[in-house]
Amino acid sequence: MVSHSELRNLFCSADAVCFDVDSTVIQEEGIDELAKFCGVEDAVSEMTRQAMGGAVPFKAALTQRLALIQPSREQVQRLLAEHPPHLTPGIRELVSRLQERNVQVFLISGGFRSIVEHVASKVNIPSTNVFANRLKFYFNGEYAGFDETQPTAESGGKGKVIKFLKEKFHFKKIIMVGDGATDMEACPPADAFIGFGGNVIRQQVKDNAEWYITDFVELLGALEE
């Protein structure tokens, strides 16, 4: 067990911080918003709930949900134009404070790159620091599946991304921040995990995270000390 003060010190001395996106950096679940926009909200949100609870392997859940949604390229673009995701209060300040301290900030998401890159641009994170799933489209813009080779398409994918970042950039301390079981499972290889319950509380994460916050102000405060 790591004490709370040790975790705070780890966070304040980290050279990289990775954030989950859905229900963490943004208030919504991107896939549920896309489902709502495409008119299949109820069926898909039930599947999301099962996937977040760890009942269904991630790739299977993703495949099933996308088969129901069948999002076209145009629908994804219209979703972003008409219902852009809402940033969680405090995240913009937190990212810029970390960047001022020369900490590398990454977004690692089981959601979709087209949506996550839009979010990244709002918080000044370069798209090279985004790891997410890629939707595929046919020439006419119709849904053609997703790129199954992305690490984030698999259960355990966030941990694979963190391992890759450690090997590539030789980070000494990477912190993972997120709301779900897939985020908690990324530690290790992450050096610490901070559970976030500001948008939705997942009981399993709340019960097991050694540091659990419901407001990014708490992390900003830790950096100020």
Short mmCIF file of N, CA and C in Angstrom, two decimals, residues 43-58 61 64-65 181 202 204:
data_model
loop_
_atom_site.label_atom_id
_atom_site.label_comp_id
_atom_site.label_asym_id
_atom_site.label_seq_id
_atom_site.Cartn_x
_atom_site.Cartn_y
_atom_site.Cartn_z
N ALA A 43 -29.95 0.66 -26.05
CA ALA A 43 -29.25 -0.63 -26.21
C ALA A 43 -27.76 -0.47 -25.94
N VAL A 44 -27.22 0.65 -26.42
CA VAL A 44 -25.77 0.85 -26.32
C VAL A 44 -25.34 1.22 -24.91
N SER A 45 -26.13 2.05 -24.22
CA SER A 45 -25.69 2.44 -22.87
C SER A 45 -25.70 1.25 -21.92
N GLU A 46 -26.61 0.31 -22.15
CA GLU A 46 -26.63 -0.92 -21.33
C GLU A 46 -25.34 -1.72 -21.57
N MET A 47 -24.92 -1.79 -22.84
CA MET A 47 -23.66 -2.50 -23.16
C MET A 47 -22.45 -1.79 -22.55
N THR A 48 -22.48 -0.47 -22.57
CA THR A 48 -21.38 0.30 -21.98
C THR A 48 -21.27 -0.01 -20.49
N ARG A 49 -22.42 -0.06 -19.83
CA ARG A 49 -22.44 -0.33 -18.39
C ARG A 49 -21.80 -1.68 -18.10
N GLN A 50 -22.14 -2.69 -18.92
CA GLN A 50 -21.57 -4.03 -18.73
C GLN A 50 -20.06 -4.02 -18.99
N ALA A 51 -19.66 -3.28 -20.02
CA ALA A 51 -18.23 -3.23 -20.37
C ALA A 51 -17.44 -2.54 -19.26
N MET A 52 -17.99 -1.42 -18.72
CA MET A 52 -17.28 -0.68 -17.68
C MET A 52 -17.18 -1.51 -16.41
N GLY A 53 -18.18 -2.36 -16.19
CA GLY A 53 -18.16 -3.22 -15.01
C GLY A 53 -17.22 -4.40 -15.18
N GLY A 54 -16.66 -4.54 -16.38
CA GLY A 54 -15.70 -5.61 -16.65
C GLY A 54 -16.36 -6.95 -16.98
N ALA A 55 -17.69 -6.94 -17.24
CA ALA A 55 -18.42 -8.19 -17.49
C ALA A 55 -18.15 -8.76 -18.90
N VAL A 56 -17.83 -7.86 -19.83
CA VAL A 56 -17.64 -8.28 -21.23
C VAL A 56 -16.25 -7.83 -21.67
N PRO A 57 -15.48 -8.67 -22.38
CA PRO A 57 -14.17 -8.21 -22.86
C PRO A 57 -14.34 -6.94 -23.69
N PHE A 58 -13.38 -6.03 -23.54
CA PHE A 58 -13.53 -4.70 -24.13
C PHE A 58 -13.75 -4.73 -25.64
N ALA A 61 -17.21 -5.86 -26.58
CA ALA A 61 -18.22 -4.83 -26.27
C ALA A 61 -18.17 -3.71 -27.30
N GLN A 64 -19.67 -4.98 -30.66
CA GLN A 64 -21.13 -5.09 -30.58
C GLN A 64 -21.80 -3.72 -30.63
N ARG A 65 -21.24 -2.77 -29.87
CA ARG A 65 -21.85 -1.44 -29.81
C ARG A 65 -21.75 -0.73 -31.15
N ALA A 181 -12.56 0.91 -14.53
CA ALA A 181 -11.75 -0.27 -14.22
C ALA A 181 -10.56 -0.39 -15.18
N ARG A 202 -17.76 4.97 -10.15
CA ARG A 202 -17.77 3.52 -10.38
C ARG A 202 -17.30 2.90 -9.05
N GLN A 204 -16.39 0.08 -7.89
CA GLN A 204 -15.19 -0.76 -7.85
C GLN A 204 -13.92 0.10 -7.78
#
